[in-house]
Amino acid sequence: MGLIENPKTYTGRDLETIFFRPMLTGQNAEQLGIRVLYNMPVPTTIQLWSPSDNILQPYNVGWNGGCASNKHQKTIELSRIKAELGFGAADYFSQVYELITNRSDVNLDDLTGTELEQAETEMFRAAIAESLRVTMWIGDTTANKYNMFDGFITKLMKYDGCTYVDFTNYDVDGESSIQIFQKLWAESPALLKSMKGDGNLVLLVSSDVYDAYDQYLDAHGSDAAYTDLTTGRRELSYHGIKLIDIGVSHLLHETNIEGPICILTDRRNLVLAVNTADYPGSEVRMWYNPDDMENRQRAIFMAGCEILDETLVSVGKFRA
């Protein structure tokens, strides 16, 4: 069995175009149910402008523009992060080789360095993307794991401006799932409800809430429900609001966060920011260490997340 020993280093433009941008833009970012900002200037500051509520007035000569537009500004604190992986040479070769052989266009008799590089890059990129995804939800700087920066749920536990909806008397099952969504919607701020027409409202839920609603839909004896039961549903929605399973339920036992989780907000209100341009030393490096017979991978970059306006977030409270 061969070894993968050619060192590879991504910096500057290559770091952006080859490594980070493919996992932070397009469909990959859309599936997260949040807003992703990549390589915005540091410090990353979001400017939100809104005009005065009423600018219509009777026609007359001269200027009577009234008050200036309202400005809301939020700075996203970015943390310096290092991601590292180490594999035994044999195991590493097996994983990379599997990625290559799964491609239909590969000539196994002529594996070039480019194909090996693409497989190595994809493997490390997937590991970083998953760690970022988990940390942006349950990250806690006071914890032992996922402690690079505070995630959205940790921030919601600290903020006072959110709308907390009491579900302490609810069981998360098929019958009650629809009642949970109904109550969460009914008690949400009027301004948040008015944003539904923009098409960006999302229900961010834990797996148990997502599965309970799926079971509720299965219980309806219509032709569409039967089709969904046999073929599955690609995605779920409640009254046009997309449900997104944030996929951290299996990790909550390692945190101070108690499930279930149910959050209603505008997806543009939750922001993950990643920067590889403004931090000296940002790079991705992959190399083989002959002393330990180990293939190693390292990435250095900056990341952080923020809730732009906590008053536009409704959170289900399932524990007393």
PDB file of C-alpha atoms in Angstrom:
ATOM      1  CA  MET A   1       0.000   0.000   0.000  1.00  0.00           C
ATOM      2  CA  GLY A   2       1.364   3.373  -0.975  1.00  0.00           C
ATOM      3  CA  LEU A   3       1.706   6.509   1.119  1.00  0.00           C
ATOM      4  CA  ILE A   4       0.430   9.996   0.352  1.00  0.00           C
ATOM      5  CA  GLU A   5       3.497  12.093   1.045  1.00  0.00           C
ATOM      6  CA  ASN A   6       3.318  15.167  -1.175  1.00  0.00           C
ATOM      7  CA  PRO A   7       2.909  18.242   1.042  1.00  0.00           C
ATOM      8  CA  LYS A   8       0.217  20.735   0.069  1.00  0.00           C
ATOM      9  CA  THR A   9      -0.283  24.280   1.322  1.00  0.00           C
ATOM     10  CA  TYR A  10      -3.180  26.602   0.489  1.00  0.00           C
ATOM     11  CA  THR A  11      -2.759  30.317   1.185  1.00  0.00           C
ATOM     12  CA  GLY A  12      -4.144  33.557  -0.182  1.00  0.00           C
ATOM     13  CA  ARG A  13      -6.411  33.182  -3.193  1.00  0.00           C
ATOM     14  CA  ASP A  14      -6.045  29.387  -3.323  1.00  0.00           C
ATOM     15  CA  LEU A  15      -7.173  29.139   0.289  1.00  0.00           C
ATOM     16  CA  GLU A  16     -10.372  30.952  -0.639  1.00  0.00           C
ATOM     17  CA  THR A  17     -11.248  29.488  -4.019  1.00  0.00           C
ATOM     18  CA  ILE A  18     -10.135  25.882  -3.538  1.00  0.00           C
ATOM     19  CA  PHE A  19     -10.804  25.206   0.112  1.00  0.00           C
ATOM     20  CA  PHE A  20     -13.225  27.474   1.983  1.00  0.00           C
ATOM     21  CA  ARG A  21     -15.545  29.124  -0.532  1.00  0.00           C
ATOM     22  CA  PRO A  22     -16.999  25.837  -1.903  1.00  0.00           C
ATOM     23  CA  MET A  23     -18.289  24.855   1.539  1.00  0.00           C
ATOM     24  CA  LEU A  24     -19.534  28.315   2.591  1.00  0.00           C
ATOM     25  CA  THR A  25     -21.558  29.344  -0.449  1.00  0.00           C
ATOM     26  CA  GLY A  26     -24.371  28.031  -2.605  1.00  0.00           C
ATOM     27  CA  GLN A  27     -26.499  25.069  -1.601  1.00  0.00           C
ATOM     28  CA  ASN A  28     -24.226  24.054   1.272  1.00  0.00           C
ATOM     29  CA  ALA A  29     -24.838  27.386   2.999  1.00  0.00           C
ATOM     30  CA  GLU A  30     -28.560  27.406   2.145  1.00  0.00           C
ATOM     31  CA  GLN A  31     -29.130  24.079   3.905  1.00  0.00           C
ATOM     32  CA  LEU A  32     -27.865  25.488   7.205  1.00  0.00           C
ATOM     33  CA  GLY A  33     -30.911  27.749   7.540  1.00  0.00           C
ATOM     34  CA  ILE A  34     -28.785  30.767   8.416  1.00  0.00           C
ATOM     35  CA  ARG A  35     -26.827  33.544   6.733  1.00  0.00           C
ATOM     36  CA  VAL A  36     -23.152  32.887   5.952  1.00  0.00           C
ATOM     37  CA  LEU A  37     -20.613  35.686   5.445  1.00  0.00           C
ATOM     38  CA  TYR A  38     -17.206  34.829   4.050  1.00  0.00           C
ATOM     39  CA  ASN A  39     -14.164  37.110   4.079  1.00  0.00           C
ATOM     40  CA  MET A  40     -15.977  40.253   5.141  1.00  0.00           C
ATOM     41  CA  PRO A  41     -13.535  42.863   6.519  1.00  0.00           C
ATOM     42  CA  VAL A  42     -12.441  42.357  10.131  1.00  0.00           C
ATOM     43  CA  PRO A  43     -13.966  43.441  12.448  1.00  0.00           C
ATOM     44  CA  THR A  44     -17.065  42.152  10.653  1.00  0.00           C
ATOM     45  CA  THR A  45     -19.796  44.736  11.181  1.00  0.00           C
ATOM     46  CA  ILE A  46     -23.317  44.367   9.825  1.00  0.00           C
ATOM     47  CA  GLN A  47     -25.203  47.573   9.024  1.00  0.00           C
ATOM     48  CA  LEU A  48     -28.993  47.350   9.001  1.00  0.00           C
ATOM     49  CA  TRP A  49     -30.879  50.377   7.675  1.00  0.00           C
ATOM     50  CA  SER A  50     -34.606  50.979   7.709  1.00  0.00           C
ATOM     51  CA  PRO A  51     -36.506  54.096   6.618  1.00  0.00           C
ATOM     52  CA  SER A  52     -38.913  55.981   8.838  1.00  0.00           C
ATOM     53  CA  ASP A  53     -42.285  54.291   9.247  1.00  0.00           C
ATOM     54  CA  ASN A  54     -44.263  56.968   7.422  1.00  0.00           C
ATOM     55  CA  ILE A  55     -42.704  59.080   4.670  1.00  0.00           C
ATOM     56  CA  LEU A  56     -45.892  60.012   2.820  1.00  0.00           C
ATOM     57  CA  GLN A  57     -47.084  63.601   3.313  1.00  0.00           C
ATOM     58  CA  PRO A  58     -49.142  66.246   1.552  1.00  0.00           C
ATOM     59  CA  TYR A  59     -47.480  67.893  -1.403  1.00  0.00           C
ATOM     60  CA  ASN A  60     -46.038  71.343  -0.730  1.00  0.00           C
ATOM     61  CA  VAL A  61     -43.146  73.455  -1.864  1.00  0.00           C
ATOM     62  CA  GLY A  62     -39.813  72.912  -0.149  1.00  0.00           C
ATOM     63  CA  TRP A  63     -38.125  70.080   1.716  1.00  0.00           C
ATOM     64  CA  ASN A  64     -39.845  68.330   4.579  1.00  0.00           C
ATOM     65  CA  GLY A  65     -37.939  65.064   4.686  1.00  0.00           C
ATOM     66  CA  GLY A  66     -38.391  64.481   8.386  1.00  0.00           C
ATOM     67  CA  CYS A  67     -36.226  62.087  10.389  1.00  0.00           C
ATOM     68  CA  ALA A  68     -33.214  60.235   9.051  1.00  0.00           C
ATOM     69  CA  SER A  69     -33.302  56.491   8.427  1.00  0.00           C
ATOM     70  CA  ASN A  70     -32.913  54.187  11.392  1.00  0.00           C
ATOM     71  CA  LYS A  71     -29.585  52.405  11.739  1.00  0.00           C
ATOM     72  CA  HIS A  72     -28.906  49.148  13.566  1.00  0.00           C
ATOM     73  CA  GLN A  73     -25.319  47.936  13.782  1.00  0.00           C
ATOM     74  CA  LYS A  74     -23.931  44.646  15.075  1.00  0.00           C
ATOM     75  CA  THR A  75     -20.316  43.521  15.222  1.00  0.00           C
ATOM     76  CA  ILE A  76     -19.503  39.840  14.888  1.00  0.00           C
ATOM     77  CA  GLU A  77     -16.595  38.859  17.095  1.00  0.00           C
ATOM     78  CA  LEU A  78     -14.288  36.460  15.252  1.00  0.00           C
ATOM     79  CA  SER A  79     -12.094  33.967  17.075  1.00  0.00           C
ATOM     80  CA  ARG A  80      -8.775  32.641  15.816  1.00  0.00           C
ATOM     81  CA  ILE A  81      -9.212  28.930  15.185  1.00  0.00           C
ATOM     82  CA  LYS A  82      -6.921  26.033  14.392  1.00  0.00           C
ATOM     83  CA  ALA A  83      -8.249  22.733  13.048  1.00  0.00           C
ATOM     84  CA  GLU A  84      -5.976  19.700  13.082  1.00  0.00           C
ATOM     85  CA  LEU A  85      -6.335  16.066  12.067  1.00  0.00           C
ATOM     86  CA  GLY A  86      -3.879  13.194  12.125  1.00  0.00           C
ATOM     87  CA  PHE A  87      -4.281   9.783  10.495  1.00  0.00           C
ATOM     88  CA  GLY A  88      -2.150   6.679  10.415  1.00  0.00           C
ATOM     89  CA  ALA A  89      -0.666   6.492   6.937  1.00  0.00           C
ATOM     90  CA  ALA A  90      -2.446   3.252   6.004  1.00  0.00           C
ATOM     91  CA  ASP A  91      -5.847   4.452   7.252  1.00  0.00           C
ATOM     92  CA  TYR A  92      -5.415   7.797   5.547  1.00  0.00           C
ATOM     93  CA  PHE A  93      -4.585   6.195   2.212  1.00  0.00           C
ATOM     94  CA  SER A  94      -7.643   3.919   2.501  1.00  0.00           C
ATOM     95  CA  GLN A  95     -10.018   6.850   3.121  1.00  0.00           C
ATOM     96  CA  VAL A  96      -8.623   8.956   0.303  1.00  0.00           C
ATOM     97  CA  TYR A  97      -8.572   5.989  -2.065  1.00  0.00           C
ATOM     98  CA  GLU A  98     -12.240   5.286  -1.287  1.00  0.00           C
ATOM     99  CA  LEU A  99     -13.186   8.850  -2.176  1.00  0.00           C
ATOM    100  CA  ILE A 100     -11.365   8.496  -5.484  1.00  0.00           C
ATOM    101  CA  THR A 101     -12.861   5.133  -6.458  1.00  0.00           C
ATOM    102  CA  ASN A 102     -16.394   6.410  -5.782  1.00  0.00           C
ATOM    103  CA  ARG A 103     -16.020   8.789  -8.713  1.00  0.00           C
ATOM    104  CA  SER A 104     -17.225   7.466 -12.052  1.00  0.00           C
ATOM    105  CA  ASP A 105     -14.677   9.388 -14.115  1.00  0.00           C
ATOM    106  CA  VAL A 106     -11.503   8.100 -12.452  1.00  0.00           C
ATOM    107  CA  ASN A 107      -8.919   6.026 -14.284  1.00  0.00           C
ATOM    108  CA  LEU A 108      -7.642   3.747 -11.526  1.00  0.00           C
ATOM    109  CA  ASP A 109      -4.608   2.833 -13.612  1.00  0.00           C
ATOM    110  CA  ASP A 110      -3.482   6.446 -13.706  1.00  0.00           C
ATOM    111  CA  LEU A 111      -4.129   8.271 -10.424  1.00  0.00           C
ATOM    112  CA  THR A 112      -2.564  11.677 -10.861  1.00  0.00           C
ATOM    113  CA  GLY A 113      -1.518  14.021  -8.096  1.00  0.00           C
ATOM    114  CA  THR A 114      -4.485  16.286  -8.850  1.00  0.00           C
ATOM    115  CA  GLU A 115      -7.015  13.524  -8.129  1.00  0.00           C
ATOM    116  CA  LEU A 116      -5.292  12.642  -4.872  1.00  0.00           C
ATOM    117  CA  GLU A 117      -5.211  16.305  -3.913  1.00  0.00           C
ATOM    118  CA  GLN A 118      -8.943  16.733  -4.604  1.00  0.00           C
ATOM    119  CA  ALA A 119      -9.781  13.710  -2.445  1.00  0.00           C
ATOM    120  CA  GLU A 120      -7.580  14.876   0.422  1.00  0.00           C
ATOM    121  CA  THR A 121      -9.039  18.376   0.221  1.00  0.00           C
ATOM    122  CA  GLU A 122     -12.621  17.107   0.207  1.00  0.00           C
ATOM    123  CA  MET A 123     -12.042  14.911   3.263  1.00  0.00           C
ATOM    124  CA  PHE A 124     -10.528  17.704   5.357  1.00  0.00           C
ATOM    125  CA  ARG A 125     -13.018  20.277   4.100  1.00  0.00           C
ATOM    126  CA  ALA A 126     -15.938  18.071   5.188  1.00  0.00           C
ATOM    127  CA  ALA A 127     -14.445  17.680   8.671  1.00  0.00           C
ATOM    128  CA  ILE A 128     -14.028  21.447   9.094  1.00  0.00           C
ATOM    129  CA  ALA A 129     -17.532  22.173   7.771  1.00  0.00           C
ATOM    130  CA  GLU A 130     -19.104  19.751  10.261  1.00  0.00           C
ATOM    131  CA  SER A 131     -17.159  21.165  13.206  1.00  0.00           C
ATOM    132  CA  LEU A 132     -18.156  24.703  12.219  1.00  0.00           C
ATOM    133  CA  ARG A 133     -21.798  23.672  11.873  1.00  0.00           C
ATOM    134  CA  VAL A 134     -21.908  22.076  15.325  1.00  0.00           C
ATOM    135  CA  THR A 135     -20.006  24.910  17.029  1.00  0.00           C
ATOM    136  CA  MET A 136     -22.230  27.620  15.566  1.00  0.00           C
ATOM    137  CA  TRP A 137     -25.212  25.963  17.294  1.00  0.00           C
ATOM    138  CA  ILE A 138     -23.939  24.606  20.620  1.00  0.00           C
ATOM    139  CA  GLY A 139     -20.551  26.319  20.968  1.00  0.00           C
ATOM    140  CA  ASP A 140     -19.784  27.503  24.506  1.00  0.00           C
ATOM    141  CA  THR A 141     -16.499  29.170  25.456  1.00  0.00           C
ATOM    142  CA  THR A 142     -16.852  27.845  29.031  1.00  0.00           C
ATOM    143  CA  ALA A 143     -17.246  24.206  27.965  1.00  0.00           C
ATOM    144  CA  ASN A 144     -14.643  21.512  27.372  1.00  0.00           C
ATOM    145  CA  LYS A 145     -15.687  20.820  23.779  1.00  0.00           C
ATOM    146  CA  TYR A 146     -16.869  23.052  20.951  1.00  0.00           C
ATOM    147  CA  ASN A 147     -15.527  26.032  22.878  1.00  0.00           C
ATOM    148  CA  MET A 148     -13.956  28.181  20.172  1.00  0.00           C
ATOM    149  CA  PHE A 149     -16.858  30.664  20.244  1.00  0.00           C
ATOM    150  CA  ASP A 150     -20.392  30.887  21.637  1.00  0.00           C
ATOM    151  CA  GLY A 151     -22.995  29.376  19.331  1.00  0.00           C
ATOM    152  CA  PHE A 152     -26.506  30.596  18.591  1.00  0.00           C
ATOM    153  CA  ILE A 153     -28.224  28.535  21.301  1.00  0.00           C
ATOM    154  CA  THR A 154     -25.699  29.584  23.940  1.00  0.00           C
ATOM    155  CA  LYS A 155     -26.240  33.218  23.001  1.00  0.00           C
ATOM    156  CA  LEU A 156     -30.026  32.806  23.166  1.00  0.00           C
ATOM    157  CA  MET A 157     -29.671  31.492  26.721  1.00  0.00           C
ATOM    158  CA  LYS A 158     -27.921  34.754  27.646  1.00  0.00           C
ATOM    159  CA  TYR A 159     -30.025  37.304  25.754  1.00  0.00           C
ATOM    160  CA  ASP A 160     -33.061  38.982  27.337  1.00  0.00           C
ATOM    161  CA  GLY A 161     -34.735  40.317  24.189  1.00  0.00           C
ATOM    162  CA  CYS A 162     -35.932  36.979  22.779  1.00  0.00           C
ATOM    163  CA  THR A 163     -39.532  35.793  23.068  1.00  0.00           C
ATOM    164  CA  TYR A 164     -39.625  32.650  25.208  1.00  0.00           C
ATOM    165  CA  VAL A 165     -42.684  30.441  24.691  1.00  0.00           C
ATOM    166  CA  ASP A 166     -43.516  28.013  27.500  1.00  0.00           C
ATOM    167  CA  PHE A 167     -43.793  24.370  26.409  1.00  0.00           C
ATOM    168  CA  THR A 168     -43.004  22.763  29.773  1.00  0.00           C
ATOM    169  CA  ASN A 169     -46.353  20.923  29.762  1.00  0.00           C
ATOM    170  CA  TYR A 170     -45.983  19.591  26.218  1.00  0.00           C
ATOM    171  CA  ASP A 171     -44.835  16.158  25.125  1.00  0.00           C
ATOM    172  CA  VAL A 172     -42.916  16.099  21.885  1.00  0.00           C
ATOM    173  CA  ASP A 173     -44.931  13.648  19.835  1.00  0.00           C
ATOM    174  CA  GLY A 174     -46.903  13.565  16.610  1.00  0.00           C
ATOM    175  CA  GLU A 175     -50.102  14.966  18.077  1.00  0.00           C
ATOM    176  CA  SER A 176     -48.552  17.814  20.034  1.00  0.00           C
ATOM    177  CA  SER A 177     -46.020  18.901  17.409  1.00  0.00           C
ATOM    178  CA  ILE A 178     -48.596  20.922  15.498  1.00  0.00           C
ATOM    179  CA  GLN A 179     -49.743  22.561  18.745  1.00  0.00           C
ATOM    180  CA  ILE A 180     -46.149  23.524  19.487  1.00  0.00           C
ATOM    181  CA  PHE A 181     -45.803  25.319  16.156  1.00  0.00           C
ATOM    182  CA  GLN A 182     -49.195  26.973  16.531  1.00  0.00           C
ATOM    183  CA  LYS A 183     -48.365  28.359  19.961  1.00  0.00           C
ATOM    184  CA  LEU A 184     -44.881  29.450  18.907  1.00  0.00           C
ATOM    185  CA  TRP A 185     -46.375  31.362  15.989  1.00  0.00           C
ATOM    186  CA  ALA A 186     -49.206  32.861  18.063  1.00  0.00           C
ATOM    187  CA  GLU A 187     -46.838  34.254  20.709  1.00  0.00           C
ATOM    188  CA  SER A 188     -44.167  35.513  18.300  1.00  0.00           C
ATOM    189  CA  PRO A 189     -43.664  39.287  17.883  1.00  0.00           C
ATOM    190  CA  ALA A 190     -45.875  40.959  15.300  1.00  0.00           C
ATOM    191  CA  LEU A 191     -42.811  42.289  13.462  1.00  0.00           C
ATOM    192  CA  LEU A 192     -41.435  38.768  13.041  1.00  0.00           C
ATOM    193  CA  LYS A 193     -44.786  37.540  11.697  1.00  0.00           C
ATOM    194  CA  SER A 194     -44.884  40.408   9.199  1.00  0.00           C
ATOM    195  CA  MET A 195     -41.628  39.134   7.677  1.00  0.00           C
ATOM    196  CA  LYS A 196     -43.211  35.856   6.535  1.00  0.00           C
ATOM    197  CA  GLY A 197     -43.915  37.274   3.079  1.00  0.00           C
ATOM    198  CA  ASP A 198     -40.163  37.627   2.453  1.00  0.00           C
ATOM    199  CA  GLY A 199     -39.879  33.836   2.456  1.00  0.00           C
ATOM    200  CA  ASN A 200     -36.982  33.719   4.912  1.00  0.00           C
ATOM    201  CA  LEU A 201     -38.690  32.583   8.116  1.00  0.00           C
ATOM    202  CA  VAL A 202     -37.416  29.227   9.376  1.00  0.00           C
ATOM    203  CA  LEU A 203     -38.228  26.834  12.194  1.00  0.00           C
ATOM    204  CA  LEU A 204     -34.910  25.582  13.531  1.00  0.00           C
ATOM    205  CA  VAL A 205     -35.615  22.436  15.522  1.00  0.00           C
ATOM    206  CA  SER A 206     -33.934  19.466  17.148  1.00  0.00           C
ATOM    207  CA  SER A 207     -34.345  16.017  15.637  1.00  0.00           C
ATOM    208  CA  ASP A 208     -37.092  14.915  18.050  1.00  0.00           C
ATOM    209  CA  VAL A 209     -39.295  17.884  17.103  1.00  0.00           C
ATOM    210  CA  TYR A 210     -38.612  17.324  13.398  1.00  0.00           C
ATOM    211  CA  ASP A 211     -39.461  13.609  13.647  1.00  0.00           C
ATOM    212  CA  ALA A 212     -42.611  14.309  15.684  1.00  0.00           C
ATOM    213  CA  TYR A 213     -43.953  16.630  13.004  1.00  0.00           C
ATOM    214  CA  ASP A 214     -43.069  14.081  10.335  1.00  0.00           C
ATOM    215  CA  GLN A 215     -45.134  11.494  12.237  1.00  0.00           C
ATOM    216  CA  TYR A 216     -48.017  13.953  12.507  1.00  0.00           C
ATOM    217  CA  LEU A 217     -48.063  14.319   8.734  1.00  0.00           C
ATOM    218  CA  ASP A 218     -47.933  10.533   8.310  1.00  0.00           C
ATOM    219  CA  ALA A 219     -51.078  10.175  10.417  1.00  0.00           C
ATOM    220  CA  HIS A 220     -53.206  12.026   7.869  1.00  0.00           C
ATOM    221  CA  GLY A 221     -54.806   9.529   5.535  1.00  0.00           C
ATOM    222  CA  SER A 222     -54.531  11.376   2.251  1.00  0.00           C
ATOM    223  CA  ASP A 223     -52.964  10.240  -0.992  1.00  0.00           C
ATOM    224  CA  ALA A 224     -50.170  12.759  -0.524  1.00  0.00           C
ATOM    225  CA  ALA A 225     -49.493  11.479   3.003  1.00  0.00           C
ATOM    226  CA  TYR A 226     -49.342   7.900   1.705  1.00  0.00           C
ATOM    227  CA  THR A 227     -46.876   8.920  -0.989  1.00  0.00           C
ATOM    228  CA  ASP A 228     -44.731  10.743   1.567  1.00  0.00           C
ATOM    229  CA  LEU A 229     -44.876   7.732   3.897  1.00  0.00           C
ATOM    230  CA  THR A 230     -43.551   5.376   1.232  1.00  0.00           C
ATOM    231  CA  THR A 231     -41.044   7.627  -0.521  1.00  0.00           C
ATOM    232  CA  GLY A 232     -40.148  10.045   2.259  1.00  0.00           C
ATOM    233  CA  ARG A 233     -40.130  13.844   2.333  1.00  0.00           C
ATOM    234  CA  ARG A 234     -37.197  15.856   1.128  1.00  0.00           C
ATOM    235  CA  GLU A 235     -38.113  18.720   3.455  1.00  0.00           C
ATOM    236  CA  LEU A 236     -40.850  19.758   5.873  1.00  0.00           C
ATOM    237  CA  SER A 237     -42.726  23.036   6.147  1.00  0.00           C
ATOM    238  CA  TYR A 238     -45.341  24.453   8.479  1.00  0.00           C
ATOM    239  CA  HIS A 239     -47.682  26.953   6.781  1.00  0.00           C
ATOM    240  CA  GLY A 240     -44.961  27.797   4.302  1.00  0.00           C
ATOM    241  CA  ILE A 241     -42.222  28.091   6.944  1.00  0.00           C
ATOM    242  CA  LYS A 242     -39.402  25.654   6.304  1.00  0.00           C
ATOM    243  CA  LEU A 243     -38.366  23.260   9.084  1.00  0.00           C
ATOM    244  CA  ILE A 244     -34.646  22.632   9.437  1.00  0.00           C
ATOM    245  CA  ASP A 245     -33.224  19.924  11.675  1.00  0.00           C
ATOM    246  CA  ILE A 246     -30.125  21.526  13.174  1.00  0.00           C
ATOM    247  CA  GLY A 247     -28.677  18.056  13.768  1.00  0.00           C
ATOM    248  CA  VAL A 248     -27.135  18.450  17.233  1.00  0.00           C
ATOM    249  CA  SER A 249     -29.481  16.316  19.364  1.00  0.00           C
ATOM    250  CA  HIS A 250     -26.909  13.538  19.708  1.00  0.00           C
ATOM    251  CA  LEU A 251     -24.426  16.017  21.204  1.00  0.00           C
ATOM    252  CA  LEU A 252     -26.620  17.832  23.744  1.00  0.00           C
ATOM    253  CA  HIS A 253     -25.667  15.415  26.538  1.00  0.00           C
ATOM    254  CA  GLU A 254     -22.136  16.845  26.323  1.00  0.00           C
ATOM    255  CA  THR A 255     -23.353  20.420  26.848  1.00  0.00           C
ATOM    256  CA  ASN A 256     -25.371  22.538  29.274  1.00  0.00           C
ATOM    257  CA  ILE A 257     -28.120  22.857  26.661  1.00  0.00           C
ATOM    258  CA  GLU A 258     -31.373  21.032  27.300  1.00  0.00           C
ATOM    259  CA  GLY A 259     -33.607  19.899  24.462  1.00  0.00           C
ATOM    260  CA  PRO A 260     -35.943  19.809  22.712  1.00  0.00           C
ATOM    261  CA  ILE A 261     -35.108  22.862  20.614  1.00  0.00           C
ATOM    262  CA  CYS A 262     -37.561  24.935  18.589  1.00  0.00           C
ATOM    263  CA  ILE A 263     -36.605  28.385  17.276  1.00  0.00           C
ATOM    264  CA  LEU A 264     -38.577  30.652  14.948  1.00  0.00           C
ATOM    265  CA  THR A 265     -36.704  33.487  13.267  1.00  0.00           C
ATOM    266  CA  ASP A 266     -35.665  34.984   9.950  1.00  0.00           C
ATOM    267  CA  ARG A 267     -32.725  33.066   8.508  1.00  0.00           C
ATOM    268  CA  ARG A 268     -30.953  36.371   7.733  1.00  0.00           C
ATOM    269  CA  ASN A 269     -30.973  37.151  11.456  1.00  0.00           C
ATOM    270  CA  LEU A 270     -28.491  34.386  12.324  1.00  0.00           C
ATOM    271  CA  VAL A 271     -25.045  34.990  10.863  1.00  0.00           C
ATOM    272  CA  LEU A 272     -21.968  32.776  10.670  1.00  0.00           C
ATOM    273  CA  ALA A 273     -18.833  34.658   9.620  1.00  0.00           C
ATOM    274  CA  VAL A 274     -15.605  33.017   8.431  1.00  0.00           C
ATOM    275  CA  ASN A 275     -12.470  34.896   7.441  1.00  0.00           C
ATOM    276  CA  THR A 276      -9.265  33.656   5.830  1.00  0.00           C
ATOM    277  CA  ALA A 277      -8.104  36.947   4.312  1.00  0.00           C
ATOM    278  CA  ASP A 278      -7.459  39.357   7.195  1.00  0.00           C
ATOM    279  CA  TYR A 279      -5.623  37.101   9.643  1.00  0.00           C
ATOM    280  CA  PRO A 280      -1.862  36.730   9.050  1.00  0.00           C
ATOM    281  CA  GLY A 281      -0.921  33.086   8.905  1.00  0.00           C
ATOM    282  CA  SER A 282      -4.251  31.805   7.606  1.00  0.00           C
ATOM    283  CA  GLU A 283      -3.571  28.625   5.688  1.00  0.00           C
ATOM    284  CA  VAL A 284      -4.453  25.004   5.082  1.00  0.00           C
ATOM    285  CA  ARG A 285      -1.521  22.618   5.168  1.00  0.00           C
ATOM    286  CA  MET A 286      -1.424  18.848   4.531  1.00  0.00           C
ATOM    287  CA  TRP A 287       1.747  16.822   4.923  1.00  0.00           C
ATOM    288  CA  TYR A 288       3.206  13.435   5.840  1.00  0.00           C
ATOM    289  CA  ASN A 289       5.248  13.006   9.028  1.00  0.00           C
ATOM    290  CA  PRO A 290       7.686  10.104   8.471  1.00  0.00           C
ATOM    291  CA  ASP A 291       8.754   9.972  12.142  1.00  0.00           C
ATOM    292  CA  ASP A 292       5.251   9.058  13.325  1.00  0.00           C
ATOM    293  CA  MET A 293       4.155   7.559   9.983  1.00  0.00           C
ATOM    294  CA  GLU A 294       1.165   9.894  10.091  1.00  0.00           C
ATOM    295  CA  ASN A 295      -0.608  12.077   7.557  1.00  0.00           C
ATOM    296  CA  ARG A 296      -1.467  15.421   9.125  1.00  0.00           C
ATOM    297  CA  GLN A 297      -3.784  18.257   8.186  1.00  0.00           C
ATOM    298  CA  ARG A 298      -4.003  21.752   9.674  1.00  0.00           C
ATOM    299  CA  ALA A 299      -6.188  24.786   8.946  1.00  0.00           C
ATOM    300  CA  ILE A 300      -5.828  28.242  10.491  1.00  0.00           C
ATOM    301  CA  PHE A 301      -8.612  30.804  10.071  1.00  0.00           C
ATOM    302  CA  MET A 302     -11.116  32.988  11.951  1.00  0.00           C
ATOM    303  CA  ALA A 303     -14.796  32.320  12.652  1.00  0.00           C
ATOM    304  CA  GLY A 304     -17.674  33.513  14.801  1.00  0.00           C
ATOM    305  CA  CYS A 305     -21.456  33.825  14.815  1.00  0.00           C
ATOM    306  CA  GLU A 306     -23.986  36.390  15.989  1.00  0.00           C
ATOM    307  CA  ILE A 307     -27.716  37.027  16.305  1.00  0.00           C
ATOM    308  CA  LEU A 308     -28.301  40.413  14.715  1.00  0.00           C
ATOM    309  CA  ASP A 309     -31.585  41.208  16.464  1.00  0.00           C
ATOM    310  CA  GLU A 310     -32.638  38.984  19.365  1.00  0.00           C
ATOM    311  CA  THR A 311     -36.096  40.589  19.458  1.00  0.00           C
ATOM    312  CA  LEU A 312     -36.836  38.808  16.169  1.00  0.00           C
ATOM    313  CA  VAL A 313     -36.329  35.353  17.694  1.00  0.00           C
ATOM    314  CA  SER A 314     -38.967  33.160  19.360  1.00  0.00           C
ATOM    315  CA  VAL A 315     -37.620  30.239  21.384  1.00  0.00           C
ATOM    316  CA  GLY A 316     -39.568  27.284  22.749  1.00  0.00           C
ATOM    317  CA  LYS A 317     -38.832  26.593  26.400  1.00  0.00           C
ATOM    318  CA  PHE A 318     -39.372  22.883  27.146  1.00  0.00           C
ATOM    319  CA  ARG A 319     -37.707  22.705  30.576  1.00  0.00           C
ATOM    320  CA  ALA A 320     -38.641  24.541  33.758  1.00  0.00           C
TER     321      ALA A 320
END
